[in-house]
Coordinates of C-alpha atoms and ligand atoms in Angstrom, one line a residue:
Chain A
X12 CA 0.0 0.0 0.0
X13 CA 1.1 3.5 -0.5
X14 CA 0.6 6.9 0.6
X15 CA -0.5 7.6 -3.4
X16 CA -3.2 4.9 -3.4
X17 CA -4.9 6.2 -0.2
X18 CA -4.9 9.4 -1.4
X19 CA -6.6 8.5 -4.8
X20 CA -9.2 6.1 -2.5
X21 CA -9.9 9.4 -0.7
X22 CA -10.1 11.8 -3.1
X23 CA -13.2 10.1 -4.7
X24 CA -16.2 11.0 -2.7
X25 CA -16.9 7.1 -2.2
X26 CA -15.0 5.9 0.0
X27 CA -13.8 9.4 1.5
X28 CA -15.7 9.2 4.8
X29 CA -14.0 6.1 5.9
X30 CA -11.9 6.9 9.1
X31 CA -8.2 6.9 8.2
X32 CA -7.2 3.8 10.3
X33 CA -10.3 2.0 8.1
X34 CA -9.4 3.7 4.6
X35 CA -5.4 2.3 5.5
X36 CA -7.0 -1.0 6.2
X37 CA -9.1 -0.9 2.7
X38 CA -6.0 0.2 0.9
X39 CA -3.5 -2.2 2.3
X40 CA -5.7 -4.8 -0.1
X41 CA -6.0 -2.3 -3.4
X42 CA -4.0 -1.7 -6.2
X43 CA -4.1 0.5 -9.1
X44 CA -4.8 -0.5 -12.6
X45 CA -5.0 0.7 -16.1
X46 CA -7.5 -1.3 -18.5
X47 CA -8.1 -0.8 -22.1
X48 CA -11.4 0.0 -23.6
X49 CA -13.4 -3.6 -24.1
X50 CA -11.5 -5.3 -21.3
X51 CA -13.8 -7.8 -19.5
X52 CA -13.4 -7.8 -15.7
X53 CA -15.5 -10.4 -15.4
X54 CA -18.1 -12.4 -16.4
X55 CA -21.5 -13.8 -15.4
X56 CA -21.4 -16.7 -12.5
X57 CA -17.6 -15.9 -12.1
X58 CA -16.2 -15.5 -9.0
X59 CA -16.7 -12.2 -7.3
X60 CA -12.8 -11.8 -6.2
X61 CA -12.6 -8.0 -6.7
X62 CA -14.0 -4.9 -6.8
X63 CA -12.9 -1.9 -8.2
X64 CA -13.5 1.8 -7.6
X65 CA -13.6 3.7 -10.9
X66 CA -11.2 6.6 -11.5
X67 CA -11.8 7.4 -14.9
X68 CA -13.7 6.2 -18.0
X69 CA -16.6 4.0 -17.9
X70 CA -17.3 0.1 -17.3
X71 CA -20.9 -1.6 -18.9
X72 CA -22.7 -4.5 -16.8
X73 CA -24.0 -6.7 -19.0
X74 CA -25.9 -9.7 -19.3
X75 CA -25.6 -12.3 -22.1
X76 CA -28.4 -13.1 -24.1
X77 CA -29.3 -16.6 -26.4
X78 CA -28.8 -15.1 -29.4
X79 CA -28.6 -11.1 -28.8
X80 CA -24.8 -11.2 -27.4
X81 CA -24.1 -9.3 -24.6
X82 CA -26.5 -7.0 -23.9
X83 CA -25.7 -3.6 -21.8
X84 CA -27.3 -3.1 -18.9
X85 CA -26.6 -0.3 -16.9
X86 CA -23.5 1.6 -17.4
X87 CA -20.9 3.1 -14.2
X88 CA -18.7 5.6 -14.1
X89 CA -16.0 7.4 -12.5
X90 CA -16.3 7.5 -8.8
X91 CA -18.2 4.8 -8.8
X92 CA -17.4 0.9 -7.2
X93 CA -18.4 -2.1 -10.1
X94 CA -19.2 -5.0 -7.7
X95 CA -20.9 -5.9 -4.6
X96 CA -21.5 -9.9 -5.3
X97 CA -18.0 -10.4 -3.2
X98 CA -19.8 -9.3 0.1
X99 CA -22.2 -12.1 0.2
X100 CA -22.2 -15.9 -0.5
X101 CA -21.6 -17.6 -2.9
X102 CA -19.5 -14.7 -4.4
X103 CA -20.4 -15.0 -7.9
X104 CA -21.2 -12.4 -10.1
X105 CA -24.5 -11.8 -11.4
X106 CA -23.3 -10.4 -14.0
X107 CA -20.7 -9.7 -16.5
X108 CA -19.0 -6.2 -17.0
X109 CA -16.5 -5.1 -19.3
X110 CA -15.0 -1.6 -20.2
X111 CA -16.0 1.0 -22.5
X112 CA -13.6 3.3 -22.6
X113 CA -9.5 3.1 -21.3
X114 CA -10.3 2.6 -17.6
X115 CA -8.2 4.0 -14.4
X116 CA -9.2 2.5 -11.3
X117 CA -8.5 0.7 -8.0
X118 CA -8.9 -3.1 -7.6
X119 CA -9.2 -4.5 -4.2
X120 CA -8.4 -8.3 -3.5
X121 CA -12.6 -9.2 -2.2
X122 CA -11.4 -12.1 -0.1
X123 CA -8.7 -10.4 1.8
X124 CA -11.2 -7.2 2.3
X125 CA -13.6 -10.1 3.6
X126 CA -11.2 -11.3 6.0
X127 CA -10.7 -7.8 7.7
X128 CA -14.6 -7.5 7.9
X129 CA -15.2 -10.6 9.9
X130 CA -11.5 -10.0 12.2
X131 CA -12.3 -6.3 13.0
X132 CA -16.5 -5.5 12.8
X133 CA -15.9 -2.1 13.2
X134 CA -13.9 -2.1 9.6
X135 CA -17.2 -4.6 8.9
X136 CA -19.6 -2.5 9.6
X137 CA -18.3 0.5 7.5
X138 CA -17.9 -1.5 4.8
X139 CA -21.5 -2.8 4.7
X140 CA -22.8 1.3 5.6
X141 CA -21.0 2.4 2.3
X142 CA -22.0 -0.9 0.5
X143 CA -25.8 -1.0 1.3
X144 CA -26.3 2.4 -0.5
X145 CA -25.1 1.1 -3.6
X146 CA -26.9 -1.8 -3.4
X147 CA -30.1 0.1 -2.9
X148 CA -29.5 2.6 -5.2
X149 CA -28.6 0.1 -8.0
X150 CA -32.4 -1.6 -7.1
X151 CA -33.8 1.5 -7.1
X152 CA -32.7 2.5 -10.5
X153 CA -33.8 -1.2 -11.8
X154 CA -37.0 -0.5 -10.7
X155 CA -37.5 3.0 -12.1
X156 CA -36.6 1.3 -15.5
X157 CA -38.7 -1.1 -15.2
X158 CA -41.9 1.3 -15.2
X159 CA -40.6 2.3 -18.8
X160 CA -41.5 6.0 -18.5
X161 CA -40.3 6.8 -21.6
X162 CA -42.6 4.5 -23.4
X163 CA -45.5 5.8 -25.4
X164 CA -48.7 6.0 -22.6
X165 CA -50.9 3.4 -23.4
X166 CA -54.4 4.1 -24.7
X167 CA -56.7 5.4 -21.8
X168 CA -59.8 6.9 -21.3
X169 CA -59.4 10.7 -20.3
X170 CA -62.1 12.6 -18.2
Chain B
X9 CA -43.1 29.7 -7.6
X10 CA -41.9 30.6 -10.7
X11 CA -43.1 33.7 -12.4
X12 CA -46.8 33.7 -13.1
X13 CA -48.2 34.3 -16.3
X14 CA -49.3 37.9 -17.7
X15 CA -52.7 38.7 -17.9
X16 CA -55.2 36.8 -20.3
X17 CA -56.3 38.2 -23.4
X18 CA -60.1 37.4 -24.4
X19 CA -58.8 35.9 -27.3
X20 CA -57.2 33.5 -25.7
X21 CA -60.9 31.5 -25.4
X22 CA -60.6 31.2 -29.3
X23 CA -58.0 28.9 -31.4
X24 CA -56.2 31.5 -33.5
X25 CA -55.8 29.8 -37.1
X26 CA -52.3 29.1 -37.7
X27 CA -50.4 27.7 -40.8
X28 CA -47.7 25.2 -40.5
X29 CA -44.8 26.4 -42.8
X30 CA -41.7 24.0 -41.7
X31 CA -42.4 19.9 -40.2
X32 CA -39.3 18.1 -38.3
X33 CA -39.3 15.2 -37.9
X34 CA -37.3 14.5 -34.6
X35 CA -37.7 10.7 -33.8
X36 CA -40.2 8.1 -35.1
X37 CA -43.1 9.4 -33.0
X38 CA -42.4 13.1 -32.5
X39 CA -41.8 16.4 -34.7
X40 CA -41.4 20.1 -34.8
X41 CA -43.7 21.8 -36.2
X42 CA -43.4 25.7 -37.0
X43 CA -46.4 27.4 -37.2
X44 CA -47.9 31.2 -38.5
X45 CA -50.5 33.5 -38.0
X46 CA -53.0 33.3 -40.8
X47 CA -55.1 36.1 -39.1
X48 CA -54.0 37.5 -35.2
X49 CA -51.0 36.5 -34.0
X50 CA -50.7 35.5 -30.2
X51 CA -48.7 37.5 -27.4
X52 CA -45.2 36.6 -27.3
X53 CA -44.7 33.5 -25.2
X54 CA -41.8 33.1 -23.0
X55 CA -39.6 29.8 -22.1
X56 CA -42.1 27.0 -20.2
X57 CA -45.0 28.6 -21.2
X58 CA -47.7 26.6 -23.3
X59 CA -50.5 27.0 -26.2
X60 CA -53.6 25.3 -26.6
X61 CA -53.1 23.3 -30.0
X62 CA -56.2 22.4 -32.0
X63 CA -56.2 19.8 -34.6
X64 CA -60.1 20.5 -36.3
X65 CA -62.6 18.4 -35.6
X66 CA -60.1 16.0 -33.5
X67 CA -59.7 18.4 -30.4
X68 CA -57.3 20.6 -28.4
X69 CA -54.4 19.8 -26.2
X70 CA -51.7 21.4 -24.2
X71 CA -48.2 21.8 -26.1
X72 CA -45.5 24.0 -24.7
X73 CA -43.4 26.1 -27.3
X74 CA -40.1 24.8 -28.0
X75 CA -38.1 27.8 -28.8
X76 CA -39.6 31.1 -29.3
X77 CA -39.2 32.7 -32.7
X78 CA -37.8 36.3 -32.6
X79 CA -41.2 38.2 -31.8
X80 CA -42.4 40.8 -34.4
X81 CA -43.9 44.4 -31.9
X82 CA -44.4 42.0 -29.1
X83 CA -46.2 39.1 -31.1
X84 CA -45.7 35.4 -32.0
X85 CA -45.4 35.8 -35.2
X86 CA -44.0 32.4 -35.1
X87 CA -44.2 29.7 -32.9
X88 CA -42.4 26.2 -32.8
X89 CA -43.8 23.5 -30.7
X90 CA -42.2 19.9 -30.5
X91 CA -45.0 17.3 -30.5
X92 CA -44.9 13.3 -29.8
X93 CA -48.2 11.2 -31.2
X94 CA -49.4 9.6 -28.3
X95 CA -53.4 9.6 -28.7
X96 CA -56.0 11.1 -30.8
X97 CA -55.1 14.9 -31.3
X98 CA -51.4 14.6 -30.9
X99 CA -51.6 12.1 -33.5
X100 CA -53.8 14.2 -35.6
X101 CA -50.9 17.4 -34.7
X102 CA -48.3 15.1 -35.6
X103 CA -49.6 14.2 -39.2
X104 CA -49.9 18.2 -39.8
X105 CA -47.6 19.0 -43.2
X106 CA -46.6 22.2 -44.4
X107 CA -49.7 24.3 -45.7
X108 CA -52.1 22.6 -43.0
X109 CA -53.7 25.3 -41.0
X110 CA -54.4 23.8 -37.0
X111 CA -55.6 26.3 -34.1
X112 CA -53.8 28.1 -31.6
X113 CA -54.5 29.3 -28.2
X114 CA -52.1 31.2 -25.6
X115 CA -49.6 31.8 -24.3
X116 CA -50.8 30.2 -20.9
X117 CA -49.0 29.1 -17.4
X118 CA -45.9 30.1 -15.5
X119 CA -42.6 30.4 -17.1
X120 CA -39.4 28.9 -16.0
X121 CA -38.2 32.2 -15.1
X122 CA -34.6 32.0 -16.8
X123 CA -33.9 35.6 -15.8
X124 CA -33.3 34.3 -11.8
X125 CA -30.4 32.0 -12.9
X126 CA -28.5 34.8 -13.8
X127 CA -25.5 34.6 -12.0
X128 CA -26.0 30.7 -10.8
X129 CA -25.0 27.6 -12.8
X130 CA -27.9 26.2 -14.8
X131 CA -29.0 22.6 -14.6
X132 CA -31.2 21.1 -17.2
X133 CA -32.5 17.0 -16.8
X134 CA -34.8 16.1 -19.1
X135 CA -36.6 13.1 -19.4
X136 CA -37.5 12.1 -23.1
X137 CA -40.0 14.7 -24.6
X138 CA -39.5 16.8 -21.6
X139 CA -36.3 18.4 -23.7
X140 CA -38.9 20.1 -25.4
X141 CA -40.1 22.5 -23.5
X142 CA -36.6 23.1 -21.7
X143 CA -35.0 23.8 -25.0
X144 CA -36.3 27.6 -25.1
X145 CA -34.0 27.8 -21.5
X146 CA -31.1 26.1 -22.9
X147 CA -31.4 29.1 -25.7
X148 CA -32.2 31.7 -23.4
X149 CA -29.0 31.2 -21.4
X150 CA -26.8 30.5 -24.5
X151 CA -27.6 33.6 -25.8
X152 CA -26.5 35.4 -22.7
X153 CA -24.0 32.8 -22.0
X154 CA -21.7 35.2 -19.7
X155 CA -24.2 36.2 -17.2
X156 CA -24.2 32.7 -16.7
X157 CA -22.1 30.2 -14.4
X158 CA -21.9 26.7 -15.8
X159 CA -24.4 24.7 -17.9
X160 CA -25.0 21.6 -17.3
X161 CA -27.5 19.3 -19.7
X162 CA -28.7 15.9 -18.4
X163 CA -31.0 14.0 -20.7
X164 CA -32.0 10.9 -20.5
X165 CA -34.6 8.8 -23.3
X166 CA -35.9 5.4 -24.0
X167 CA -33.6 4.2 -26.4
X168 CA -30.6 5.9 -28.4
X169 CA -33.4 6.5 -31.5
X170 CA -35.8 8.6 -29.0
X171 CA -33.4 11.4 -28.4
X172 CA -33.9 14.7 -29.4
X173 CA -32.0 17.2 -30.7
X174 CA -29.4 15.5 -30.9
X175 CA -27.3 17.6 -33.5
X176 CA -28.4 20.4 -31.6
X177 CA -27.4 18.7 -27.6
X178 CA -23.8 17.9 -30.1
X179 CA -23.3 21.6 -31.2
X180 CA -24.2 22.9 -27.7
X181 CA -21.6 20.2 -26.2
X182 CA -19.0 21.4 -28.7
X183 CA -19.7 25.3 -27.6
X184 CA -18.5 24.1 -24.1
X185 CA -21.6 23.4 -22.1
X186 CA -21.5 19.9 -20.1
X187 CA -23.9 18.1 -22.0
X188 CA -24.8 13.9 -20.6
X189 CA -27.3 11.8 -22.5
X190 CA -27.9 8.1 -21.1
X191 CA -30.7 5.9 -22.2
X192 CA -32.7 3.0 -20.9
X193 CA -32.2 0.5 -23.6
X194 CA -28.9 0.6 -25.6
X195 CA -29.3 -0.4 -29.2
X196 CA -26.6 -1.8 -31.0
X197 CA -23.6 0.6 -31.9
X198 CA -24.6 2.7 -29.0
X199 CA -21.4 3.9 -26.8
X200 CA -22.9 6.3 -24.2
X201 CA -24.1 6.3 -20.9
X202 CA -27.3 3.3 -20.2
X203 CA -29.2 3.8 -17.3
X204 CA -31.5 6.3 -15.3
X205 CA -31.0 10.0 -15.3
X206 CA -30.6 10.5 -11.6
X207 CA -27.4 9.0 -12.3
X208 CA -25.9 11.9 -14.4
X209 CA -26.7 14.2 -11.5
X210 CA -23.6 12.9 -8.6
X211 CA -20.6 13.2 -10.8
X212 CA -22.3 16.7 -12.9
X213 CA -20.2 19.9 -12.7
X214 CA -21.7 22.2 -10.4
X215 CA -22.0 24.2 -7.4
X216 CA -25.3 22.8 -5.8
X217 CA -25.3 26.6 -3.8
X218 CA -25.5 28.8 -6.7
X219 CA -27.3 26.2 -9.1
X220 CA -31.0 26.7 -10.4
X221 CA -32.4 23.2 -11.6
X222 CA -34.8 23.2 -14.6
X223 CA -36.4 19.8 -14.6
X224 CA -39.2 18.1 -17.3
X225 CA -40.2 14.9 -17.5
X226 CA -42.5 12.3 -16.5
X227 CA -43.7 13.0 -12.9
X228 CA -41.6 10.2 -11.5
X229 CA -38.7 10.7 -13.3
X230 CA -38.4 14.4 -11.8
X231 CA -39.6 13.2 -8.6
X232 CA -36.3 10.8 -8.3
X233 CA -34.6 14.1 -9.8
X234 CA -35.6 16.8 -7.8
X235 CA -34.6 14.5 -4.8
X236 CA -31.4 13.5 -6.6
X237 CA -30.4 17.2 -6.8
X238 CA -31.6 18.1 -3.0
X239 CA -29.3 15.5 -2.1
X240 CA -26.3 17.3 -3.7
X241 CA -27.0 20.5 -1.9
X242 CA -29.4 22.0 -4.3
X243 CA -32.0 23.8 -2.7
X244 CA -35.9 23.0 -2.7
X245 CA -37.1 26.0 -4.1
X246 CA -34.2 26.7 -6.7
X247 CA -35.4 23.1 -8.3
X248 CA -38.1 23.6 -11.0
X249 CA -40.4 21.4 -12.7
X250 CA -42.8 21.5 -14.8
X251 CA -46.4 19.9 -14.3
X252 CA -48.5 18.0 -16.7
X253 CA -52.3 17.3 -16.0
X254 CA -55.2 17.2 -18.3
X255 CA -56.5 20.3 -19.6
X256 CA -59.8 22.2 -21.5
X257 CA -60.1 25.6 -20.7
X258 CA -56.1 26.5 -20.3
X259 CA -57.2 29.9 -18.5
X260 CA -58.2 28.7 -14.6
X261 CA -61.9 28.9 -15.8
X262 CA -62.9 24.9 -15.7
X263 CA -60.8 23.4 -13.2
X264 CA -60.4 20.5 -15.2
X265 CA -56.3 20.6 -14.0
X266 CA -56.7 21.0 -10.5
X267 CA -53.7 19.2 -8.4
X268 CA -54.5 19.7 -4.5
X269 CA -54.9 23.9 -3.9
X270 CA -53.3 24.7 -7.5
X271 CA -54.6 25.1 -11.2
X272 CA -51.4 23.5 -13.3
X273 CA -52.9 26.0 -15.9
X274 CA -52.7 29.0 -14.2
X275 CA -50.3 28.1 -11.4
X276 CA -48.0 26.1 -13.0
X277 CA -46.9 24.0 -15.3
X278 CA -43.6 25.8 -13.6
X279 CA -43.4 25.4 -10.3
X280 CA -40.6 24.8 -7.7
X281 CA -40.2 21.7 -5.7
X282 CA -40.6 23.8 -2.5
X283 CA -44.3 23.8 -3.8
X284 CA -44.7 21.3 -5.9
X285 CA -43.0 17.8 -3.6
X286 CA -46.3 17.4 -1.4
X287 CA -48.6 17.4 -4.5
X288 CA -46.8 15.3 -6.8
X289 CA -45.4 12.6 -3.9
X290 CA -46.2 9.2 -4.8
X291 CA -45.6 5.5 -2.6
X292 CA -42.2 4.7 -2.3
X293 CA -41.8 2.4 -5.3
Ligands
LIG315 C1 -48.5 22.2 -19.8 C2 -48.3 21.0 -20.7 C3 -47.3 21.1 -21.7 C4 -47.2 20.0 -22.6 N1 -46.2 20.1 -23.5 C5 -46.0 19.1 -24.4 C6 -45.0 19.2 -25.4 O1 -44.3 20.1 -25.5 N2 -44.9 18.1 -26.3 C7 -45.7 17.0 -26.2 O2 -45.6 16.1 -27.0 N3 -46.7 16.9 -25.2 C8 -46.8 17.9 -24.3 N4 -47.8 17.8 -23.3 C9 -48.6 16.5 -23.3 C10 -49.7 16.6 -24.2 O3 -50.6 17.6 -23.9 C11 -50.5 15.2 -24.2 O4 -49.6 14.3 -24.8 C12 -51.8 15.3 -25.0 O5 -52.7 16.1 -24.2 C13 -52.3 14.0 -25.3 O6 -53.6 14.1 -25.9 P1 -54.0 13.1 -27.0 O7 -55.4 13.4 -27.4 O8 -53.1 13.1 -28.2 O9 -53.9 11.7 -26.3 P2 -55.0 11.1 -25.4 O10 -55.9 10.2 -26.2 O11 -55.7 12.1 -24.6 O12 -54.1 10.2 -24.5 C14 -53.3 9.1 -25.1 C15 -52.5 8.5 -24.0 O13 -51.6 9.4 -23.5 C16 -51.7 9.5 -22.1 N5 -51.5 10.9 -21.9 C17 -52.2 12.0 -22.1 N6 -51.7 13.1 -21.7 C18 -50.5 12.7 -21.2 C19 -49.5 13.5 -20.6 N7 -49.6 14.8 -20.4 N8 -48.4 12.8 -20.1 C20 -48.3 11.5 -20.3 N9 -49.3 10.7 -20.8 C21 -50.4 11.4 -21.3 C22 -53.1 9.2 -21.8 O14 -53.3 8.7 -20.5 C23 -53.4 8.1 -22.8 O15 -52.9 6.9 -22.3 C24 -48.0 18.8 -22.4 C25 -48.9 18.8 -21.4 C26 -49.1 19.8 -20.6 C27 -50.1 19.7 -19.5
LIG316 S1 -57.6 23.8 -17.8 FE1 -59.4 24.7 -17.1 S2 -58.8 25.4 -15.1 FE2 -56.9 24.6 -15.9

């Protein structure tokens, strides 16, 4: 770990309310990488090993489809974390994701994050209060799609 | 509340015949259609502000202007409203070619009030046609771009082909303005952003203390937005939307648009969230 990386970690609104003994302990297990555009990270069913906070450029989660290919989903970008499947059994992903455009970000090793949640709760529990937002925000966005506002209104009586 | 609109003239009871002389076609389902006097022309109308379109023998509906044509001694000579077919008389609007002559009513409702985001950053979401009737603000501040702080334009659509403007959004991009599009439904080729909305609103450029929000859309959509920019620091009553509800008389006369103490004819369709979050609040999804 380096001074650098938790300085990155912290500069990104993410995970910058972590205390700094925490945000050492989160960055002790992260590295930085540099991905082409159209790298896959992972794929569907995989195992959910990592997790990566966006920098820069943009990662799609997709889904593949018999017959369509791999279809988008729901697109992330900078400042954002791609993965959550790591925090609960069985650690696979649900789905795939792969970049769109060159990628800077910070990987962290899941299963060594993992350990330092069930050894020090209080590390645990902070990781679960920044985790549980996405989560919700991610099923929250799901559902908003799934009412299709855009779609043309279907025919109705008016008064 | 935003700025309330002028007073009525009695012609505004009667549709005002007016000639299409240019048709757009924007996406599949919606175009812009420019339209002229062929006897009176109506007031001047000003950004968020709507007329009372007649298709003959079909009905009337509510369509808010989508720029406003350089007014001749305080009239409309022109006016340009971006339609999408979605029933009966929008369908009828829709099919309108050059040379057809359709009725006009107006100008009715609140206006977004560009004039108080002088001096702020401007935020624009729109939520598929609701680009329409923000476009007249996006013009209204690019024409005075200096009095301005940032610009930011968040649009999100159905599917890649349901964008509007999009030559337009590029040219406004290229003249520096932050300009993100995402869309529910990626089609093949597409490269941008897929998603909701409210998700171009965390990593925007802006200073949520000095920013007035300008927000159209479907209800929910700027529901989750209006909250989406609270949560960034934005405040309540700096956050505008614009209402729809069913319409006849367009003047406060029928009350066929009442929504709790307001008429959205009269009262609205512009109104901030300060105002507006009790009556449009819907169960947690
Ligand atoms: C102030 C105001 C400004 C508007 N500006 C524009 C604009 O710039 N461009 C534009 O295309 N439309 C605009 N609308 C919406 C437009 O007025 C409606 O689409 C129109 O009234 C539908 O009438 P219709 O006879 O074609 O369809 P109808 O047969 O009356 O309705 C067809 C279907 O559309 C649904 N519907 C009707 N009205 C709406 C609505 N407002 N929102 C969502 N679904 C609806 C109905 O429930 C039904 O399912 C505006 C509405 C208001 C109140
Ligand atoms: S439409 Fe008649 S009161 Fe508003």
């Amino acid at each position: 770990m380096s001074a650098d990386l938790t300085d990155r970690v912290s500069a990104l609104p993410f995970f910058a309310g972590l205390a700094p003994r925490l945000l050492r302990q989160l960055c002790a297990e992260g590295r930085l990488v540099r991905y082409p555009a159209g790298k896959r990270l992972f794929g569907e069913g995989g195992d959910a090993d990592r997790f990566w906070l966006i920098e820069d450029g943009s990662v799609a989660l997709d889904l593949r489809v018999p017959g369509r290919g791999d279809q988008v989903i729901e697109t992330l970008g900078a400042g954002t974390v791609v993965g959550w499947s790591w925090l609960h059994p069985p650690y696979r992903w649900s789905f795939g994701a792969a970049t769109r455009s060159p990628v800077q970000a910070v990987v962290f090793a899941a299963a060594a994050v993992r350990g330092r949640c069930d050894t020090d709760p209080a590390f645990g529990y902070a990781m679960l209060r920044l985790f549980t937002p996405v989560i919700t925000e991610r099923l929250q966005a799901t559902r908003l799609r799934l009412l299709d506002l855009y779609a043309t209104p279907a025919p109705a009586g008016r008064s | 509340m935003s700025a309330r609109a002028p007073a009525l003239e009695a012609g505004s009871a009667v549709p005002q015949p007016y000639r299409v002389i240019a048709r757009h076609t924007d996406t599949a389902d919606t175009v812009t259609l420019t339209i002229e006097p062929d006897a009176v022309p109506l007031e001047r109308f000003a950004p968020g502000q709507f007329a009372m379109l007649t298709a003959y023998g079909i009905g009337e509906v509510p369509i808010s202007v989508s720029a406003i044509a350089t007014p001749e001694q305080g009239r409309a000579r022109r006016l340009v409203h971006t339609l999408r077919a979605v029933g009966a008389v929008t369908r009828a609007l829709h099919a309108a070619r050059p040379g057809d002559v359709i009725g006009a009513r107006g100008p009715f409702g609140t206006t977004w009030d560009v004039a108080s985001a002088v001096g702020h950053d401007v935020v624009i979401v729109a939520g598929g046609i609701g680009l329409a009737p923000l476009r007249p603000v996006l013009h209204a501040v690019l024409a005075d771009r200096p009095r301005y702080g940032r610009v930011v334009v968040l649009i999100g659509g159905r599917t890649p082909a349901d964008l509007l403007y999009r030559e337009e959004m590029a040219k406004i991009s290229a003249a520096g303005a932050e300009v993100a599009v995402i869309v529910d439904q990626p089609a093949d080729g597409w490269t941008g952003q897929v998603g909701v909305v409210t998700t171009l609103i965390p990593p925007a450029h802006f200073d949520p203390d000095r920013t007035v929000a300008f927000v159209c859309g479907p209800e929910i959509m700027m529901r989750f937005t209006a909250q989406a920019l609270i949560a960034r620091g934005v405040p309540a009553p700096r956050v505008r939307v614009s209402l729809e509800r069913n319409m006849r008389c367009g003047v406060g006369w029928c009350g066929h648009c009442q929504l709790g103490p307001l008429l959205v004819c009269r009262d609205g369709p512009v109104i901030d969230y300060a105002h507006s979050e009790p009556l449009i609040s819907v169960r947690e999804l």
